[in-house]
Coordinates of C-alpha atoms and ligand atoms in Angstrom, one line a residue:
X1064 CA 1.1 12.0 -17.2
X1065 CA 2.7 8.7 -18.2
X1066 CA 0.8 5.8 -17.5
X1067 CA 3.0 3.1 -16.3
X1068 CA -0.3 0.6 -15.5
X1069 CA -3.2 1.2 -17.1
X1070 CA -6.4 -0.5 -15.4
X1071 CA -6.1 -4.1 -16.9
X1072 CA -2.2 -4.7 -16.2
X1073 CA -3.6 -3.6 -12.7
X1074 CA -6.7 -5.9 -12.7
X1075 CA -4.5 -8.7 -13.3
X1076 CA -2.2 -7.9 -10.9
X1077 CA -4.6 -7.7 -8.3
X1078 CA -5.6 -10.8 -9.7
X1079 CA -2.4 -12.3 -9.1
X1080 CA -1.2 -11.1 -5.2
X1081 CA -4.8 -12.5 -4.3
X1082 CA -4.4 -16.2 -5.8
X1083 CA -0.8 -15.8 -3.7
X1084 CA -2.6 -14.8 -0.5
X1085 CA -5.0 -17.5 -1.3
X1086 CA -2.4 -20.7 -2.2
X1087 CA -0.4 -19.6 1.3
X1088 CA -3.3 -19.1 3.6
X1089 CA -5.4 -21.4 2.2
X1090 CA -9.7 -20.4 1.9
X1091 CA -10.3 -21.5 5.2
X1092 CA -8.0 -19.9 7.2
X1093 CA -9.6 -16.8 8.7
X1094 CA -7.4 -13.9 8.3
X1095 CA -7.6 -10.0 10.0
X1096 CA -6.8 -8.2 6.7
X1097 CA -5.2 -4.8 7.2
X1098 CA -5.7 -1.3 5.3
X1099 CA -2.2 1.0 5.8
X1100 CA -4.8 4.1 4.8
X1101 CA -5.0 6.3 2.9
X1102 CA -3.1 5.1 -0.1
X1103 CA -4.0 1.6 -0.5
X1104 CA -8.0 2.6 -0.8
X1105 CA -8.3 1.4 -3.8
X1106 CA -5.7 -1.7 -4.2
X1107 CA -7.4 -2.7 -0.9
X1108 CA -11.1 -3.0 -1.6
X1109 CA -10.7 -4.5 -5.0
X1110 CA -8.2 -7.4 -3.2
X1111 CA -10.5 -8.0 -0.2
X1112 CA -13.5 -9.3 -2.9
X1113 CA -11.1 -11.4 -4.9
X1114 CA -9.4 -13.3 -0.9
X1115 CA -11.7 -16.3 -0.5
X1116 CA -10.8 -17.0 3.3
X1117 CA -13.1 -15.6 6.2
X1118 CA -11.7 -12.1 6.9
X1119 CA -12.0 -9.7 9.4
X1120 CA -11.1 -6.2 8.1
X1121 CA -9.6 -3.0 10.2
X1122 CA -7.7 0.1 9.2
X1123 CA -4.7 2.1 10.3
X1124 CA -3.6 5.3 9.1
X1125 CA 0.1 6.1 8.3
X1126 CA 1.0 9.0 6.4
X1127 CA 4.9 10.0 5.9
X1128 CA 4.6 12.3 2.7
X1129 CA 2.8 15.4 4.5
X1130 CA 3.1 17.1 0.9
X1131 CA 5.9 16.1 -0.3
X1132 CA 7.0 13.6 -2.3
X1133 CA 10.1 12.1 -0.4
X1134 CA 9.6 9.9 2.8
X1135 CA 9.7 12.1 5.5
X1136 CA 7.9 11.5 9.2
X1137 CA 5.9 8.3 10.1
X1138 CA 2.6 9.3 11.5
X1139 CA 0.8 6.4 12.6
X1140 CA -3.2 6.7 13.7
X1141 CA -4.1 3.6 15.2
X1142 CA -7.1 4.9 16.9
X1143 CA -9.6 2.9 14.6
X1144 CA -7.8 -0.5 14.2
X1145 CA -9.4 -3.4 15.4
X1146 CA -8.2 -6.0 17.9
X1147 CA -5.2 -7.9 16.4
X1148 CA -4.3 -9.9 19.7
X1149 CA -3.4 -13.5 19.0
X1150 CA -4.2 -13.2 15.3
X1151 CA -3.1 -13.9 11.8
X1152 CA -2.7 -10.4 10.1
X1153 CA -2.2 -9.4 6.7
X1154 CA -1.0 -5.5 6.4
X1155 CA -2.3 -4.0 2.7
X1156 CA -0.4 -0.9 1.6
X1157 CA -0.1 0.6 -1.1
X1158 CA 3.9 0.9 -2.1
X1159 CA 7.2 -0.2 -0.4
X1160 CA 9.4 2.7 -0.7
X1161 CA 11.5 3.2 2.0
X1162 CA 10.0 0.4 3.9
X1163 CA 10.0 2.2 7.2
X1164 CA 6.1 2.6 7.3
X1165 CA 5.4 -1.6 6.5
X1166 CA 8.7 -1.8 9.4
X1167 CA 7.2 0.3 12.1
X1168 CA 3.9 -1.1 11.5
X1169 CA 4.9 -4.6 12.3
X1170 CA 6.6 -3.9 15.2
X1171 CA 3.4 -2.1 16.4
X1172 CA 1.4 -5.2 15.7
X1173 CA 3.8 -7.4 16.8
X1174 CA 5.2 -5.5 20.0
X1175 CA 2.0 -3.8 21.4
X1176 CA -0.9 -5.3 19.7
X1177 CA -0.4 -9.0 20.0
X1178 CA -0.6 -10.0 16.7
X1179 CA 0.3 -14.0 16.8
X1180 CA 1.6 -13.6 12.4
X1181 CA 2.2 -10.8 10.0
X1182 CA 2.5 -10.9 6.4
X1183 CA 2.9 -7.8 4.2
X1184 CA 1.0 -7.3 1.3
X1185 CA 1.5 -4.3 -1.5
X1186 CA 0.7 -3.5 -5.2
X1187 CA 3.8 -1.7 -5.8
X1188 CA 7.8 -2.5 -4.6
X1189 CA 10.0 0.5 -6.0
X1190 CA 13.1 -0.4 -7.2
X1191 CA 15.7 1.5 -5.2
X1192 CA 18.0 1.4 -1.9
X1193 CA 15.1 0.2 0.7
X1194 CA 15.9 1.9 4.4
X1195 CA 15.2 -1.7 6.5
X1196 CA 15.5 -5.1 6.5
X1197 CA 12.0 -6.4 5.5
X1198 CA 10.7 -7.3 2.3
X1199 CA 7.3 -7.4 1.8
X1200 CA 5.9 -10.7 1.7
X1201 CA 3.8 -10.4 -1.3
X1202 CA 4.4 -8.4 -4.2
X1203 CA 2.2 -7.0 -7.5
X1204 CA 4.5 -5.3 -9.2
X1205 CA 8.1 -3.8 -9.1
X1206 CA 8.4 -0.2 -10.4
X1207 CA 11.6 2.1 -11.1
X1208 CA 12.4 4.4 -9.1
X1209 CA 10.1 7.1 -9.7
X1210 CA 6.9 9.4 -8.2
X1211 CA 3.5 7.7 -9.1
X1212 CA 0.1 8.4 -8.7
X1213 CA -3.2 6.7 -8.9
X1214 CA -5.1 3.6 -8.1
X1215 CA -5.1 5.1 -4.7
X1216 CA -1.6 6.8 -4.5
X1217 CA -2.0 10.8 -4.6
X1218 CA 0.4 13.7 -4.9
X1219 CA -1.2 16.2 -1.8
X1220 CA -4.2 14.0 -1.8
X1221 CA -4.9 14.7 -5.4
X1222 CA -5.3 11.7 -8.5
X1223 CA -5.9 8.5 -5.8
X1224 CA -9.2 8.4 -8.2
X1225 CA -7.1 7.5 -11.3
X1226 CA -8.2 4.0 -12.5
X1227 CA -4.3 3.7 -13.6
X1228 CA -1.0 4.3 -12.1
X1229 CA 1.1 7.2 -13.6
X1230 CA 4.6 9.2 -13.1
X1231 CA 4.0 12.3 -12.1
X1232 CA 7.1 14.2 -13.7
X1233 CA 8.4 17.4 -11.8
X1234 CA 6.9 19.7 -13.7
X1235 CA 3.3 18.2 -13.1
X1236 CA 4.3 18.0 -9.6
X1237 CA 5.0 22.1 -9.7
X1238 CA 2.1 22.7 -11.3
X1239 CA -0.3 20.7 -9.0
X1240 CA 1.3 22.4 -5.8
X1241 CA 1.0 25.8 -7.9
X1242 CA -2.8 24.9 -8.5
X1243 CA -3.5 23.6 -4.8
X1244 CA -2.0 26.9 -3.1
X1245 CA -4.9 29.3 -5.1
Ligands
5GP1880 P1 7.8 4.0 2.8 O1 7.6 4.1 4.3 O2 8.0 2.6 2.3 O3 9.0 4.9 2.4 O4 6.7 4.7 2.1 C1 5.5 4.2 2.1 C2 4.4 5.3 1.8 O5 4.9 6.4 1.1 C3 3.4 4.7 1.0 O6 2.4 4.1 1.7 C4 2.9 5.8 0.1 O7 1.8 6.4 0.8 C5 4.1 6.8 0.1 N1 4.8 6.7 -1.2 C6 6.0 6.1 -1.4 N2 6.3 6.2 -2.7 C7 5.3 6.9 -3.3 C8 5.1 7.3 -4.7 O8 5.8 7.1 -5.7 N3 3.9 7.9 -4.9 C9 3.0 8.2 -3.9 N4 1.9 8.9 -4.3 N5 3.2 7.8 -2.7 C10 4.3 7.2 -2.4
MG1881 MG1 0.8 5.1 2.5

Protein backbone atom coordinates (compact mmCIF):
# COMPACT_ATOMS: atom_id res chain seq x y z
CA UNK A 1 0.00 0.00 0.00
CA UNK A 2 1.12 3.63 -0.64
CA UNK A 3 0.83 5.82 2.12
CA UNK A 4 -0.34 9.12 1.10
CA UNK A 5 -0.56 10.46 5.03
CA UNK A 6 1.33 8.92 7.41
CA UNK A 7 0.11 9.54 11.18
CA UNK A 8 1.84 13.01 11.83
CA UNK A 9 0.82 14.84 8.34
CA UNK A 10 -2.57 13.51 9.77
CA UNK A 11 -2.10 14.76 13.51
CA UNK A 12 -1.42 18.04 12.15
CA UNK A 13 -4.17 18.19 10.06
CA UNK A 14 -6.53 17.34 12.65
CA UNK A 15 -4.68 19.89 14.36
CA UNK A 16 -5.50 22.35 11.88
CA UNK A 17 -9.62 21.77 10.91
CA UNK A 18 -9.99 21.94 14.84
CA UNK A 19 -8.25 25.54 15.36
CA UNK A 20 -10.74 26.44 12.15
CA UNK A 21 -13.85 25.03 13.95
CA UNK A 22 -12.56 26.81 16.99
CA UNK A 23 -11.65 30.63 15.37
CA UNK A 24 -15.39 30.38 13.55
CA UNK A 25 -17.38 29.09 16.48
CA UNK A 26 -15.59 30.58 19.03
CA UNK A 27 -14.89 28.26 22.65
CA UNK A 28 -18.01 29.18 24.05
CA UNK A 29 -20.45 28.59 21.63
CA UNK A 30 -21.98 25.14 22.43
CA UNK A 31 -22.09 23.07 19.42
CA UNK A 32 -24.05 19.42 18.59
CA UNK A 33 -21.08 17.78 16.80
CA UNK A 34 -22.06 15.10 14.36
CA UNK A 35 -20.34 11.60 13.48
CA UNK A 36 -21.49 10.55 9.59
CA UNK A 37 -20.48 6.68 10.89
CA UNK A 38 -18.70 4.45 10.16
CA UNK A 39 -15.86 6.09 8.36
CA UNK A 40 -15.11 9.11 10.21
CA UNK A 41 -14.39 6.80 13.63
CA UNK A 42 -11.31 7.75 13.87
CA UNK A 43 -10.95 11.51 12.41
CA UNK A 44 -13.99 11.99 14.74
CA UNK A 45 -12.77 11.18 18.17
CA UNK A 46 -9.39 12.52 17.79
CA UNK A 47 -11.16 16.11 16.54
CA UNK A 48 -13.87 16.10 19.38
CA UNK A 49 -10.75 16.28 22.20
CA UNK A 50 -8.84 18.90 20.32
CA UNK A 51 -12.82 21.49 19.89
CA UNK A 52 -12.71 23.60 23.04
CA UNK A 53 -16.46 24.70 22.84
CA UNK A 54 -19.17 22.80 24.95
CA UNK A 55 -20.35 19.95 22.69
CA UNK A 56 -23.03 17.73 22.60
CA UNK A 57 -22.13 14.59 20.44
CA UNK A 58 -24.65 12.16 18.32
CA UNK A 59 -24.14 9.76 15.50
CA UNK A 60 -25.75 8.92 12.15
CA UNK A 61 -24.98 6.11 9.95
CA UNK A 62 -24.61 6.55 6.12
CA UNK A 63 -23.11 3.94 4.14
CA UNK A 64 -23.10 4.20 0.10
CA UNK A 65 -20.17 1.81 -0.72
CA UNK A 66 -22.03 -1.61 0.21
CA UNK A 67 -18.59 -3.32 -1.09
CA UNK A 68 -17.65 -1.57 -3.57
CA UNK A 69 -15.54 1.06 -4.09
CA UNK A 70 -17.69 3.57 -6.22
CA UNK A 71 -20.64 5.66 -4.70
CA UNK A 72 -23.46 3.77 -5.08
CA UNK A 73 -26.89 3.91 -2.77
CA UNK A 74 -27.24 6.38 0.21
CA UNK A 75 -28.32 4.46 3.25
CA UNK A 76 -28.98 6.68 6.02
CA UNK A 77 -29.70 5.17 9.85
CA UNK A 78 -30.77 7.91 11.85
CA UNK A 79 -32.22 5.78 14.46
CA UNK A 80 -29.49 6.83 17.09
CA UNK A 81 -29.04 10.61 16.39
CA UNK A 82 -29.79 12.86 19.01
CA UNK A 83 -32.22 15.83 18.98
CA UNK A 84 -30.87 18.51 16.58
CA UNK A 85 -34.08 20.80 16.70
CA UNK A 86 -33.17 24.44 16.92
CA UNK A 87 -29.46 23.74 17.12
CA UNK A 88 -25.98 24.62 15.77
CA UNK A 89 -24.71 21.39 14.09
CA UNK A 90 -21.46 20.42 12.89
CA UNK A 91 -21.62 17.10 10.50
CA UNK A 92 -17.91 15.11 10.75
CA UNK A 93 -17.36 12.62 7.89
CA UNK A 94 -14.87 11.22 6.83
CA UNK A 95 -14.31 12.14 2.75
CA UNK A 96 -16.32 14.35 0.30
CA UNK A 97 -16.50 12.23 -2.76
CA UNK A 98 -19.42 12.58 -4.58
CA UNK A 99 -20.93 14.85 -2.05
CA UNK A 100 -24.30 13.29 -2.11
CA UNK A 101 -24.05 11.69 1.49
CA UNK A 102 -22.81 15.40 3.27
CA UNK A 103 -26.04 16.80 0.69
CA UNK A 104 -28.69 14.43 1.76
CA UNK A 105 -27.57 14.69 5.26
CA UNK A 106 -28.23 18.31 5.47
CA UNK A 107 -31.29 18.31 4.04
CA UNK A 108 -32.30 15.71 6.68
CA UNK A 109 -31.17 17.99 9.40
CA UNK A 110 -32.30 20.88 8.00
CA UNK A 111 -35.80 19.67 6.52
CA UNK A 112 -36.96 17.16 9.15
CA UNK A 113 -34.81 17.53 12.07
CA UNK A 114 -34.90 21.22 12.80
CA UNK A 115 -31.46 21.93 12.92
CA UNK A 116 -31.38 26.01 13.28
CA UNK A 117 -27.22 25.86 11.31
CA UNK A 118 -25.12 23.29 9.66
CA UNK A 119 -21.58 23.26 8.84
CA UNK A 120 -19.73 20.36 7.28
CA UNK A 121 -16.64 19.19 8.55
CA UNK A 122 -14.23 16.36 6.70
CA UNK A 123 -10.56 15.16 6.75
CA UNK A 124 -10.47 14.44 3.16
CA UNK A 125 -12.02 16.47 -0.21
CA UNK A 126 -11.14 14.31 -3.35
CA UNK A 127 -10.14 16.09 -6.17
CA UNK A 128 -12.68 15.16 -8.97
CA UNK A 129 -16.19 16.13 -10.63
CA UNK A 130 -18.33 16.45 -7.21
CA UNK A 131 -22.21 15.33 -7.95
CA UNK A 132 -23.83 18.60 -5.93
CA UNK A 133 -23.57 21.87 -5.12
CA UNK A 134 -22.11 21.99 -1.58
CA UNK A 135 -18.75 22.30 -0.48
CA UNK A 136 -17.85 21.28 2.69
CA UNK A 137 -17.33 23.97 4.96
CA UNK A 138 -14.13 22.90 6.49
CA UNK A 139 -11.50 20.98 4.93
CA UNK A 140 -8.12 18.79 6.13
CA UNK A 141 -6.79 17.90 3.23
CA UNK A 142 -7.47 17.63 -0.61
CA UNK A 143 -6.47 14.18 -2.25
CA UNK A 144 -6.38 13.01 -6.00
CA UNK A 145 -8.65 11.20 -7.22
CA UNK A 146 -8.05 7.86 -5.99
CA UNK A 147 -9.37 4.76 -3.47
CA UNK A 148 -7.94 5.29 0.17
CA UNK A 149 -7.98 3.53 3.21
CA UNK A 150 -7.27 4.11 6.80
CA UNK A 151 -7.66 6.45 9.63
CA UNK A 152 -11.12 5.19 9.63
CA UNK A 153 -11.81 4.75 5.80
CA UNK A 154 -12.05 0.79 5.02
CA UNK A 155 -12.27 -1.21 1.79
CA UNK A 156 -15.42 -3.97 2.96
CA UNK A 157 -14.87 -2.84 6.39
CA UNK A 158 -11.26 -3.86 6.39
CA UNK A 159 -7.93 -1.28 7.31
CA UNK A 160 -10.25 1.68 9.20
CA UNK A 161 -7.43 0.63 12.06
CA UNK A 162 -4.54 1.96 9.86
CA UNK A 163 -2.99 4.91 11.90
CA UNK A 164 -2.26 6.38 8.12
CA UNK A 165 -4.17 6.86 5.06
CA UNK A 166 -3.17 4.71 1.96
CA UNK A 167 -4.20 4.01 -1.88
CA UNK A 168 -5.40 0.89 -2.20
CA UNK A 169 -4.30 0.00 -5.86
CA UNK A 170 -6.61 -2.46 -7.84
CA UNK A 171 -4.80 -5.31 -7.36
CA UNK A 172 -4.87 -4.90 -3.43
CA UNK A 173 -8.39 -4.30 -3.90
CA UNK A 174 -8.73 -7.96 -5.76
CA UNK A 175 -6.89 -9.49 -3.40
CA UNK A 176 -8.74 -8.27 -0.22
CA UNK A 177 -12.25 -9.23 -1.87
CA UNK A 178 -10.46 -12.69 -2.89
CA UNK A 179 -9.34 -13.04 0.84
CA UNK A 180 -12.77 -11.78 2.42
CA UNK A 181 -14.91 -14.38 0.16
CA UNK A 182 -12.83 -17.70 1.94
P1 LIG B 1 -19.90 10.69 -1.22
O1 LIG B 1 -21.33 10.58 -0.79
O2 LIG B 1 -19.28 12.05 -0.97
O3 LIG B 1 -19.66 10.19 -2.61
O4 LIG B 1 -19.10 9.64 -0.41
C1 LIG B 1 -18.93 9.72 0.87
C2 LIG B 1 -18.66 8.37 1.48
O5 LIG B 1 -18.11 7.42 0.55
C3 LIG B 1 -17.62 8.58 2.52
O6 LIG B 1 -18.22 8.86 3.77
C4 LIG B 1 -16.86 7.28 2.52
O7 LIG B 1 -17.47 6.41 3.44
C5 LIG B 1 -17.03 6.74 1.12
N1 LIG B 1 -15.82 6.99 0.29
C6 LIG B 1 -15.66 7.90 -0.69
N2 LIG B 1 -14.42 7.85 -1.22
C7 LIG B 1 -13.76 6.87 -0.54
C8 LIG B 1 -12.42 6.34 -0.61
O8 LIG B 1 -11.54 6.74 -1.38
N3 LIG B 1 -12.13 5.34 0.26
C9 LIG B 1 -13.04 4.84 1.14
N4 LIG B 1 -12.63 3.86 1.94
N5 LIG B 1 -14.30 5.32 1.25
C10 LIG B 1 -14.65 6.32 0.42
MG1 LIG C 1 -18.86 7.38 5.05
Amino acid sequence: MRVLLDETELNDGVHRLADEIDQFYGSRHPLTVIAVMTGSLVLFADLIRRLSMPQRVGVVQASSYRGGTVSGELHVDSQMMIDVAGKDVLLVDDIFDTGRTLDRLKTMMFEECGASSIKTAVLLHKQRAHCVELRPDFVAFEIPDEFVVGYGLDYLDMYRNLPYLAVLEPDEIAATAAEQQR
